[in-house]
Amino acid sequence: MFLPVCRQDMDERGWDQLDVLFVSGDAYIDHPAFGVPLLARLLEAEGYRVGILAQPDWRNPLAMQAMGRPRLFAAVSAGAMDSMVNHYTAAKKLRRNDAYTPGGQSGSRPNRAVIAYTASLKGAFKGLPVIIGGIEASLRRLAHYDYWSDSIRRSLLVDSKASLLLYGMAETALLELTHRMAAGEELATIRDLRGTALLCTERPVEGVELPSFEAVVDDTAAFNEAFRLAAGEINPYCARPLLQGHGARWLLVNPPPLPLEPARLDRLYALPFQRRPHPDYNETIPAFEQIRHSVTSHRGCCGGCAFCAIAQHQGKFIQSRSEQSICQEVQRLVEDDGFRGTVSDVGGPSANMYGMRCGNAEARRQCRRDGCLFPEPCPHLQVDDGAAVHLLKRLRAIKGVRHLFIASGVRLDLLDKQPHYQRQLIAEHVSGLLKVAPEALCEELTRVMRKPGPQAFKSFLTRFREHSQRCGKRQSVVPYLIAGHPGSTLEHMLETALLLRQLGLQVEQVQEFTPTPGTLSSCIYHTGCDPFSGNGVHVPRSDRERRLQKALLLWHLPENRAAVREALKRCGREKDGALLLGGRPAANESSPRRRGRALDRGRGKA
Ligand code: SF4
């Protein structure tokens, strides 16, 4: 049974009032891959009456009143993506598609959805506490740079006028909050929950004071300092509260939630999800089609890439489900009517981080690194591939599973130390194309991005091709690359293009860097300076420079020839044009057969 979405659903359950009303910017897909249904199912399992308003009309208070006033509070999320990232391209053009909406249609949620939904709820239910959470609230919890207005904005808690902000993975905080409010505690007195941010009229006694909102608006050095101080407090085992003045009030950000132990994680995935979109929808939802036959094995990422906010949201510690729980979920997939024998993905933020952990309890308790891999892998990080290898073996043995693919990205510098996983991955789990994300192929730039350098990519590619050939597999790698990242110059893109060509690779999709809230790269984009080293960093801001960078990575597309010539001229490297523009192709290179993806034209292809 789906959770109630209207009064009639409540009547069928014999409910006259909800305890908690969830409002989401995404369509309602009852599946553990989506945050709002997962949290709602968790509260339901604890005996609370919950309902979901998915993509309600925020301009109409009556839409918010469809299930009446909830007894405890309303909980708002913009959905699985920040609404501004969802709506606009890197060039700030309106997107036509929204993967989280039936039919992929855009326009079903507002810009700055958390603010709009909260205002609408407050209009509909006077005095009702409104709690905000999800990616949009989580990554905008402090004063932050907002690319779309090109300005520093206040904490989303201030701008939305909500009562409390939940950041990170919110299961524990939401559950405790609900229990305490159900027991009669006033929300205003609940100030000590991990993973929450709240506003205080007086300065809290304890905490790390960040430069105030007003200071970071005025001064990029203050912004960098705020970023650096906050980055040192992401380890839940030693983090202190953060304090940031906003006008006459203080924003208090309590320490992050503790990682969930496997048993608690397993419990979430065993909740009675219907594993499909709500039956009211007539059209398919692209995001569901993508994940319907996939399984999440873990959460969190210890990579610490500069442009990524996963560690800020899910945490840097890897939280893995038990093998048993994942096998049970795959077994359920096999029993699903639409299943045709292929599990499309088993992974998490980086597929090969399943089972990884910090192996030194004392170091873990005191660690203030924001990732475990940069600048060098920490010696305490246990990257042993035994758990992942055993998991894949068990999953392959499940009756009805004919193919089991890894579609999540893999962190390729770890594969060096995971020889069994690497062999299995190449031999059994590539669906023709393996995604890897070097993001750039020149050392100077990958250091700014905090990614492994080109050598790691080259040696992986060699191993991939050799092993694929040994296995008789026709398969390729898809290198994901970014143009326009802070630190990126035309020379870096040219270096990357020449190396791609030397390796017999062509890329047909390049991501243009977007400064999304909360990341190190966005901080550098705004300040032009690395907050940790204090070094100035070139930021390609003009549309022309970004377009030329992208054209260099896509040098082989006929429509880019003029731009490539211009870029070569700007670099004073016209001679290299012979290689990129009409020079004889490399021996292992041929023209692309398929568009819209990267093609590995290397030796490994049989
Ligand atoms: S592995 Fe190293 S960097 Fe990572 S949490 Fe442990 S001590 Fe810190």
Coordinates of C-alpha atoms in Angstrom, one line a residue, residues 66-540:
A66 CA -5.4 18.6 0.9
M67 CA -4.8 16.3 3.8
G68 CA -5.5 18.8 6.6
R69 CA -3.3 20.2 9.3
P70 CA -0.8 17.7 10.6
R71 CA -0.7 17.2 14.4
L72 CA 3.1 17.6 14.8
F73 CA 4.8 19.4 11.9
A74 CA 5.3 19.6 8.1
A75 CA 8.6 18.4 6.6
V76 CA 9.8 20.0 3.3
S77 CA 12.3 18.9 0.8
A78 CA 13.0 20.3 -2.7
G79 CA 13.6 16.7 -3.9
A80 CA 16.6 14.7 -4.8
M81 CA 18.3 17.7 -6.4
D82 CA 18.7 21.4 -5.6
S83 CA 15.9 23.1 -7.4
M84 CA 18.2 25.6 -9.1
V85 CA 20.5 22.8 -10.4
N86 CA 17.4 20.9 -11.5
H87 CA 16.1 23.9 -13.4
Y88 CA 19.1 25.6 -15.0
T89 CA 22.1 24.5 -17.1
A90 CA 25.7 25.6 -16.3
A91 CA 25.0 28.5 -18.8
K92 CA 21.9 29.4 -16.7
K93 CA 19.5 28.4 -19.4
L94 CA 16.2 26.8 -18.4
R95 CA 16.2 23.1 -18.8
R96 CA 13.4 21.5 -20.7
N97 CA 13.5 18.2 -18.7
D98 CA 13.1 17.1 -15.1
A99 CA 14.0 13.5 -14.5
Y100 CA 12.0 13.4 -11.2
T101 CA 8.6 14.3 -12.8
P102 CA 6.2 12.2 -14.8
G103 CA 6.9 12.4 -18.5
G104 CA 10.2 14.2 -17.6
Q105 CA 8.4 17.5 -17.9
S106 CA 9.9 20.6 -16.2
G107 CA 7.9 23.2 -14.4
S108 CA 6.3 21.0 -11.6
R109 CA 8.3 22.6 -8.8
P110 CA 9.3 26.2 -8.0
N111 CA 12.7 27.8 -8.1
R112 CA 14.2 27.8 -4.6
A113 CA 11.6 25.2 -3.8
V114 CA 12.3 25.0 0.0
I115 CA 11.5 28.7 0.4
A116 CA 8.4 28.5 -1.8
Y117 CA 6.9 25.4 -0.1
T118 CA 7.6 26.7 3.4
A119 CA 5.9 30.0 2.6
S120 CA 2.9 28.2 1.2
L121 CA 2.6 25.9 4.2
K122 CA 2.9 28.8 6.6
G123 CA 0.1 30.5 4.7
A124 CA -2.0 27.4 4.8
F125 CA -1.5 26.4 8.5
K126 CA -0.8 29.4 10.9
G127 CA 1.7 28.5 13.6
L128 CA 2.5 25.0 12.2
P129 CA 6.2 24.1 12.7
V130 CA 7.9 23.5 9.4
I131 CA 11.1 21.5 9.2
I132 CA 13.3 21.6 6.1
G133 CA 15.8 19.0 4.8
G134 CA 17.1 17.3 1.7
I135 CA 20.0 18.3 -0.6
E136 CA 18.8 21.9 -1.1
A137 CA 18.6 22.7 2.6
S138 CA 21.5 20.5 3.6
L139 CA 24.1 22.2 1.3
R140 CA 22.7 25.7 1.9
R141 CA 22.8 25.4 5.7
L142 CA 25.4 28.1 6.1
A143 CA 25.8 31.4 4.3
H144 CA 26.8 30.2 0.8
Y145 CA 27.7 31.3 -2.7
D146 CA 24.7 31.1 -5.0
Y147 CA 25.7 30.8 -8.7
W148 CA 22.3 31.7 -10.1
S149 CA 22.1 35.1 -8.4
D150 CA 25.9 35.4 -8.3
S151 CA 25.7 36.5 -4.7
I152 CA 26.2 35.2 -1.2
R153 CA 22.9 34.1 0.3
R154 CA 22.0 33.6 4.0
S155 CA 21.5 30.1 5.5
L156 CA 18.4 28.6 3.9
L157 CA 17.0 28.4 7.4
V158 CA 16.9 32.2 7.6
D159 CA 15.6 32.8 4.1
S160 CA 12.8 30.1 4.4
K161 CA 11.7 31.2 7.9
A162 CA 11.4 27.5 8.7
S163 CA 11.6 26.3 12.4
L164 CA 14.5 23.8 12.0
L165 CA 16.8 22.6 9.3
L166 CA 17.9 18.9 9.1
Y167 CA 21.1 18.4 7.1
G168 CA 22.8 15.2 5.9
M169 CA 21.1 11.9 6.0
A170 CA 18.3 12.7 8.4
E171 CA 16.8 9.4 9.6
T172 CA 18.1 9.6 13.1
A173 CA 17.5 13.3 13.7
L174 CA 14.0 13.1 12.2
L175 CA 13.0 10.1 14.3
E176 CA 14.2 11.6 17.5
L177 CA 12.6 14.9 16.8
T178 CA 9.3 13.2 16.0
H179 CA 9.4 11.1 19.2
R180 CA 10.2 14.2 21.3
M181 CA 7.5 16.3 19.8
A182 CA 5.0 13.5 20.1
A183 CA 6.0 13.3 23.8
G184 CA 5.0 16.9 24.2
E185 CA 8.3 18.7 23.9
E186 CA 8.2 22.1 22.3
L187 CA 10.2 22.3 19.0
A188 CA 11.8 25.6 20.2
T189 CA 13.4 23.7 23.2
I190 CA 14.9 21.0 21.0
R191 CA 18.4 22.4 20.4
D192 CA 20.7 19.5 20.8
L193 CA 20.0 17.1 17.9
R194 CA 22.9 16.1 15.7
G195 CA 22.4 17.0 12.1
T196 CA 20.2 20.0 12.8
A197 CA 20.7 23.8 12.4
L198 CA 18.6 26.3 14.3
L199 CA 18.5 30.1 15.0
C200 CA 19.2 31.5 18.4
T201 CA 18.7 35.0 19.7
E202 CA 21.7 34.8 22.0
R203 CA 25.2 33.5 21.1
P204 CA 25.5 29.8 22.1
V205 CA 28.3 29.3 24.6
E206 CA 30.1 26.6 22.8
G207 CA 31.1 26.2 19.2
V208 CA 33.5 27.3 16.4
E209 CA 32.6 30.8 15.3
L210 CA 32.6 31.3 11.6
P211 CA 32.8 34.8 10.0
S212 CA 29.3 36.2 10.0
F213 CA 27.0 36.3 7.0
E214 CA 27.7 40.1 6.7
A215 CA 31.4 39.5 6.9
V216 CA 31.4 36.8 4.1
V217 CA 29.3 39.0 1.9
D218 CA 31.9 41.8 2.2
D219 CA 35.1 39.9 2.1
T220 CA 36.2 36.9 0.1
A221 CA 39.0 36.1 2.6
A222 CA 36.3 35.8 5.3
F223 CA 34.3 33.6 3.0
N224 CA 37.3 31.3 2.5
E225 CA 38.0 31.2 6.3
A226 CA 34.3 30.2 6.9
F227 CA 34.7 27.4 4.4
R228 CA 37.9 26.2 5.8
L229 CA 36.7 26.2 9.4
A230 CA 33.5 24.4 8.5
A231 CA 35.4 21.7 6.5
G232 CA 37.3 20.8 9.6
E233 CA 34.1 19.9 11.4
I234 CA 32.6 17.2 9.2
N235 CA 33.9 14.2 11.3
P236 CA 30.9 13.4 13.6
Y237 CA 33.3 11.7 16.1
C238 CA 35.0 15.0 16.9
A239 CA 33.0 17.8 15.2
R240 CA 32.1 20.8 17.3
P241 CA 29.0 23.0 16.7
L242 CA 29.4 25.8 14.2
L243 CA 28.2 29.3 14.9
Q244 CA 27.5 32.0 12.3
G245 CA 26.0 35.4 13.0
H246 CA 23.2 36.4 10.7
G247 CA 22.2 40.0 11.6
A248 CA 21.1 40.0 15.3
R249 CA 20.7 36.2 15.4
W250 CA 23.0 33.3 15.6
L251 CA 22.9 30.2 13.3
L252 CA 23.8 27.1 15.3
V253 CA 24.8 24.1 13.3
N254 CA 25.0 21.0 15.5
P255 CA 27.6 18.3 14.7
P256 CA 26.7 15.9 11.9
P257 CA 24.8 12.7 12.4
L258 CA 26.8 9.6 13.4
P259 CA 27.1 7.0 10.6
L260 CA 24.5 4.3 10.7
E261 CA 25.6 0.8 11.6
P262 CA 24.8 -1.9 9.0
A263 CA 21.8 -3.2 11.0
R264 CA 20.2 0.2 11.1
L265 CA 20.9 0.8 7.4
D266 CA 19.4 -2.7 6.6
R267 CA 16.3 -1.8 8.5
L268 CA 15.6 1.1 6.2
Y269 CA 15.9 -1.1 3.1
A270 CA 13.5 -3.7 4.6
L271 CA 10.7 -1.2 5.0
P272 CA 7.6 -2.0 2.9
F273 CA 8.3 0.0 -0.2
Q274 CA 6.1 -0.6 -3.3
R275 CA 9.2 0.0 -5.4
R276 CA 7.4 1.9 -8.1
P277 CA 5.8 5.4 -8.8
H278 CA 2.4 6.2 -7.3
P279 CA -0.3 4.7 -9.5
D280 CA -1.9 8.2 -10.1
Y281 CA 0.9 8.9 -12.6
N282 CA 0.2 8.0 -16.2
E283 CA 3.6 8.7 -17.6
T284 CA 7.0 7.2 -16.8
I285 CA 9.4 9.0 -14.6
P286 CA 13.0 9.0 -16.0
A287 CA 14.7 8.8 -12.6
F288 CA 12.7 5.7 -11.7
E289 CA 13.5 4.0 -15.0
Q290 CA 17.1 4.6 -14.3
I291 CA 17.1 3.0 -10.8
R292 CA 14.3 0.5 -10.9
H293 CA 16.6 -2.5 -11.2
S294 CA 19.5 -1.2 -9.2
V295 CA 20.5 -1.6 -5.6
T296 CA 22.3 0.8 -3.3
S297 CA 25.0 -1.1 -1.4
H298 CA 26.4 1.8 0.7
R299 CA 26.4 5.5 1.3
G300 CA 29.1 8.2 2.0
C301 CA 32.3 8.9 0.1
C302 CA 35.9 9.4 1.4
G303 CA 37.2 10.7 -1.9
G304 CA 36.9 14.4 -1.1
C305 CA 36.8 15.6 -4.7
A306 CA 36.6 19.4 -4.8
F307 CA 33.5 19.7 -6.9
C308 CA 31.4 17.2 -5.0
A309 CA 29.3 17.7 -1.9
I310 CA 28.6 14.0 -1.1
A311 CA 30.8 14.1 2.0
Q312 CA 29.0 17.2 3.2
H313 CA 25.7 15.5 2.9
Q314 CA 26.1 11.7 3.3
G315 CA 29.4 12.0 5.3
K316 CA 32.9 10.9 4.5
F317 CA 32.6 7.5 6.3
I318 CA 31.4 4.7 4.2
Q319 CA 28.3 3.1 5.6
S320 CA 27.7 -0.3 4.1
R321 CA 24.6 -2.5 4.2
S322 CA 25.1 -6.1 5.1
E323 CA 25.5 -8.7 2.4
Q324 CA 22.4 -10.4 3.5
S325 CA 20.3 -7.2 3.2
I326 CA 21.5 -6.5 -0.3
C327 CA 20.9 -10.1 -1.4
Q328 CA 17.4 -9.9 -0.1
E329 CA 16.7 -6.8 -2.1
V330 CA 18.1 -8.4 -5.3
Q331 CA 15.9 -11.4 -4.5
R332 CA 12.9 -9.0 -4.4
L333 CA 13.9 -7.5 -7.7
V334 CA 14.1 -10.9 -9.3
E335 CA 10.5 -11.5 -8.2
D336 CA 9.3 -8.3 -9.8
D337 CA 7.2 -8.6 -12.9
G338 CA 9.2 -6.2 -15.0
F339 CA 12.6 -7.8 -14.2
R340 CA 14.3 -9.4 -17.2
G341 CA 17.4 -10.8 -15.5
T342 CA 19.6 -7.7 -15.4
V343 CA 20.5 -5.9 -12.3
S344 CA 21.6 -2.5 -13.7
D345 CA 23.8 -1.4 -10.8
V346 CA 25.1 -2.3 -7.4
G347 CA 26.9 0.6 -5.9
G348 CA 26.9 3.9 -4.1
P349 CA 28.7 7.2 -4.7
S350 CA 31.8 5.2 -5.7
A351 CA 31.0 1.5 -6.4
N352 CA 34.3 0.2 -5.2
M353 CA 34.1 1.8 -1.7
Y354 CA 31.7 -0.9 -0.4
G355 CA 33.0 -2.2 2.9
M356 CA 35.8 0.3 3.2
R357 CA 36.5 1.8 6.6
C358 CA 38.9 3.7 8.7
G359 CA 41.0 1.1 10.4
N360 CA 42.3 3.1 13.3
A361 CA 39.7 3.9 15.9
E362 CA 41.8 6.5 17.7
A363 CA 42.8 8.3 14.5
R364 CA 39.2 8.3 13.4
R365 CA 38.1 9.9 16.7
Q366 CA 40.4 12.9 16.1
C367 CA 40.6 13.1 12.3
R368 CA 39.9 16.5 10.8
R369 CA 40.7 15.6 7.1
D370 CA 37.7 16.3 4.8
G371 CA 38.6 13.2 2.8
C372 CA 40.8 10.1 3.1
L373 CA 42.4 10.1 -0.3
F374 CA 43.8 13.5 -1.0
P375 CA 46.6 14.5 -1.3
E376 CA 47.7 10.9 -0.6
P377 CA 45.6 8.0 0.6
C378 CA 45.6 7.8 4.4
P379 CA 47.5 4.8 5.7
H380 CA 44.6 4.1 8.1
L381 CA 42.1 3.7 5.2
Q382 CA 41.3 0.0 4.7
V383 CA 40.6 -0.5 1.0
D384 CA 40.5 -4.3 1.1
D385 CA 38.2 -5.6 -1.6
G386 CA 37.2 -8.8 0.1
A387 CA 33.7 -7.7 1.1
A388 CA 32.9 -6.3 -2.3
V389 CA 34.2 -9.3 -4.1
H390 CA 32.2 -11.7 -1.9
L391 CA 29.1 -9.6 -2.2
L392 CA 29.2 -9.7 -6.1
K393 CA 29.8 -13.4 -6.0
R394 CA 26.7 -14.0 -3.9
L395 CA 24.6 -11.7 -6.0
R396 CA 25.7 -13.5 -9.2
A397 CA 24.6 -16.8 -7.7
I398 CA 21.0 -15.6 -7.1
K399 CA 18.7 -17.6 -9.4
G400 CA 17.2 -15.3 -12.0
V401 CA 20.1 -12.9 -12.2
R402 CA 21.6 -13.3 -15.6
H403 CA 23.6 -10.0 -15.7
L404 CA 24.9 -7.9 -12.8
F405 CA 26.4 -4.6 -13.9
I406 CA 28.2 -1.8 -12.0
A407 CA 26.9 1.5 -13.4
S408 CA 28.0 3.7 -10.5
G409 CA 31.3 5.4 -11.0
V410 CA 34.4 3.6 -9.8
R411 CA 37.2 5.3 -8.0
L412 CA 40.0 4.1 -10.3
D413 CA 43.0 5.0 -8.1
L414 CA 41.7 2.5 -5.5
L415 CA 41.5 -0.3 -8.0
D416 CA 45.3 -0.7 -7.9
K417 CA 44.8 -2.0 -4.4
Q418 CA 41.7 -4.0 -5.2
P419 CA 43.0 -6.5 -7.7
H420 CA 40.3 -9.1 -7.2
Y421 CA 37.5 -6.6 -7.5
Q422 CA 39.1 -5.1 -10.6
R423 CA 39.4 -8.4 -12.3
Q424 CA 35.8 -9.3 -11.5
L425 CA 34.5 -5.9 -12.5
I426 CA 36.2 -6.1 -15.9
A427 CA 35.3 -9.8 -16.5
E428 CA 31.7 -9.8 -15.3
H429 CA 30.2 -6.5 -14.5
V430 CA 30.7 -4.0 -17.4
S431 CA 27.6 -3.6 -19.6
G432 CA 29.8 -2.6 -22.6
L433 CA 30.8 0.8 -21.1
L434 CA 32.5 1.4 -17.8
K435 CA 32.1 4.9 -16.3
V436 CA 35.3 6.4 -14.8
A437 CA 35.7 10.0 -13.9
P438 CA 39.2 11.3 -14.2
E439 CA 37.5 14.7 -14.9
A440 CA 40.7 16.0 -16.4
L441 CA 44.0 14.6 -17.6
C442 CA 46.7 17.0 -16.5
E443 CA 48.3 17.0 -13.2
E444 CA 48.1 20.7 -12.4
L445 CA 44.3 20.7 -12.8
T446 CA 43.6 17.4 -11.1
R447 CA 45.4 18.7 -8.0
V448 CA 42.9 21.6 -7.8
M449 CA 40.1 19.1 -8.3
R450 CA 41.6 16.8 -5.7
K451 CA 41.4 13.9 -8.2
P452 CA 44.1 11.3 -9.1
G453 CA 46.4 12.5 -11.9
P454 CA 46.6 11.2 -15.5
Q455 CA 49.0 8.5 -14.6
A456 CA 46.4 6.7 -12.5
F457 CA 44.0 6.9 -15.5
K458 CA 46.6 5.6 -18.0
S459 CA 47.6 2.6 -16.0
F460 CA 44.0 1.7 -15.3
L461 CA 43.2 2.0 -19.0
T462 CA 46.1 -0.4 -19.8
R463 CA 44.9 -2.9 -17.3
F464 CA 41.3 -2.6 -18.5
R465 CA 42.2 -3.2 -22.1
E466 CA 44.5 -6.1 -21.4
H467 CA 42.1 -7.8 -19.1
S468 CA 39.1 -7.2 -21.4
Q469 CA 41.1 -8.7 -24.3
R470 CA 42.0 -11.8 -22.1
C471 CA 38.4 -12.3 -21.3
G472 CA 37.4 -11.8 -24.9
K473 CA 35.1 -8.9 -24.0
R474 CA 34.2 -6.0 -26.4
Q475 CA 33.9 -3.2 -23.9
S476 CA 35.1 0.3 -23.4
V477 CA 35.6 3.0 -20.8
V478 CA 33.6 6.2 -20.6
P479 CA 35.9 8.9 -19.2
Y480 CA 33.9 11.7 -17.7
L481 CA 35.5 15.1 -18.0
I482 CA 34.7 18.7 -16.8
A483 CA 35.4 21.9 -18.7
G484 CA 35.5 25.3 -17.0
H485 CA 36.5 24.1 -13.5
P486 CA 38.4 26.6 -11.3
G487 CA 42.1 26.2 -12.2
S488 CA 41.3 25.0 -15.7
T489 CA 43.0 26.8 -18.6
L490 CA 42.9 26.3 -22.4
E491 CA 46.4 24.8 -22.1
H492 CA 45.1 22.2 -19.6
M493 CA 42.2 21.3 -21.9
L494 CA 44.6 21.0 -24.9
E495 CA 46.9 18.8 -22.8
T496 CA 43.9 16.6 -22.0
A497 CA 42.7 16.5 -25.6
L498 CA 46.2 15.4 -26.8
L499 CA 46.4 12.7 -24.2
L500 CA 42.9 11.4 -25.1
R501 CA 44.0 11.2 -28.7
Q502 CA 47.2 9.5 -27.9
L503 CA 45.2 6.9 -25.8
G504 CA 42.8 6.4 -28.7
L505 CA 39.8 7.9 -26.8
Q506 CA 37.2 10.3 -28.0
V507 CA 34.7 12.0 -25.7
E508 CA 31.4 13.1 -26.9
Q509 CA 29.9 14.5 -23.7
V510 CA 31.7 17.0 -21.5
Q511 CA 30.2 18.4 -18.3
E512 CA 30.4 22.2 -18.0
F513 CA 31.4 23.1 -14.4
T514 CA 28.5 24.5 -12.3
P515 CA 29.3 26.0 -8.9
T516 CA 26.7 24.1 -6.9
P517 CA 26.2 25.1 -3.2
G518 CA 28.6 24.0 -0.6
T519 CA 31.5 22.6 -2.5
L520 CA 35.2 23.5 -2.4
S521 CA 35.2 24.2 -6.1
S522 CA 32.3 26.7 -5.7
C523 CA 34.2 28.4 -2.9
I524 CA 37.2 28.8 -5.2
Y525 CA 34.9 29.9 -8.0
H526 CA 33.6 32.7 -5.9
T527 CA 36.9 33.8 -4.2
G528 CA 39.5 32.9 -6.9
C529 CA 41.6 31.5 -4.1
D530 CA 42.1 28.0 -2.6
P531 CA 40.9 28.4 1.1
F532 CA 43.4 25.8 2.3
S533 CA 46.6 26.8 0.5
G534 CA 45.8 30.5 0.1
N535 CA 47.0 30.3 -3.5
G536 CA 45.2 32.2 -6.2
V537 CA 43.4 30.1 -8.8
H538 CA 42.5 31.0 -12.3
V539 CA 38.7 30.9 -12.7
P540 CA 37.3 30.6 -16.3

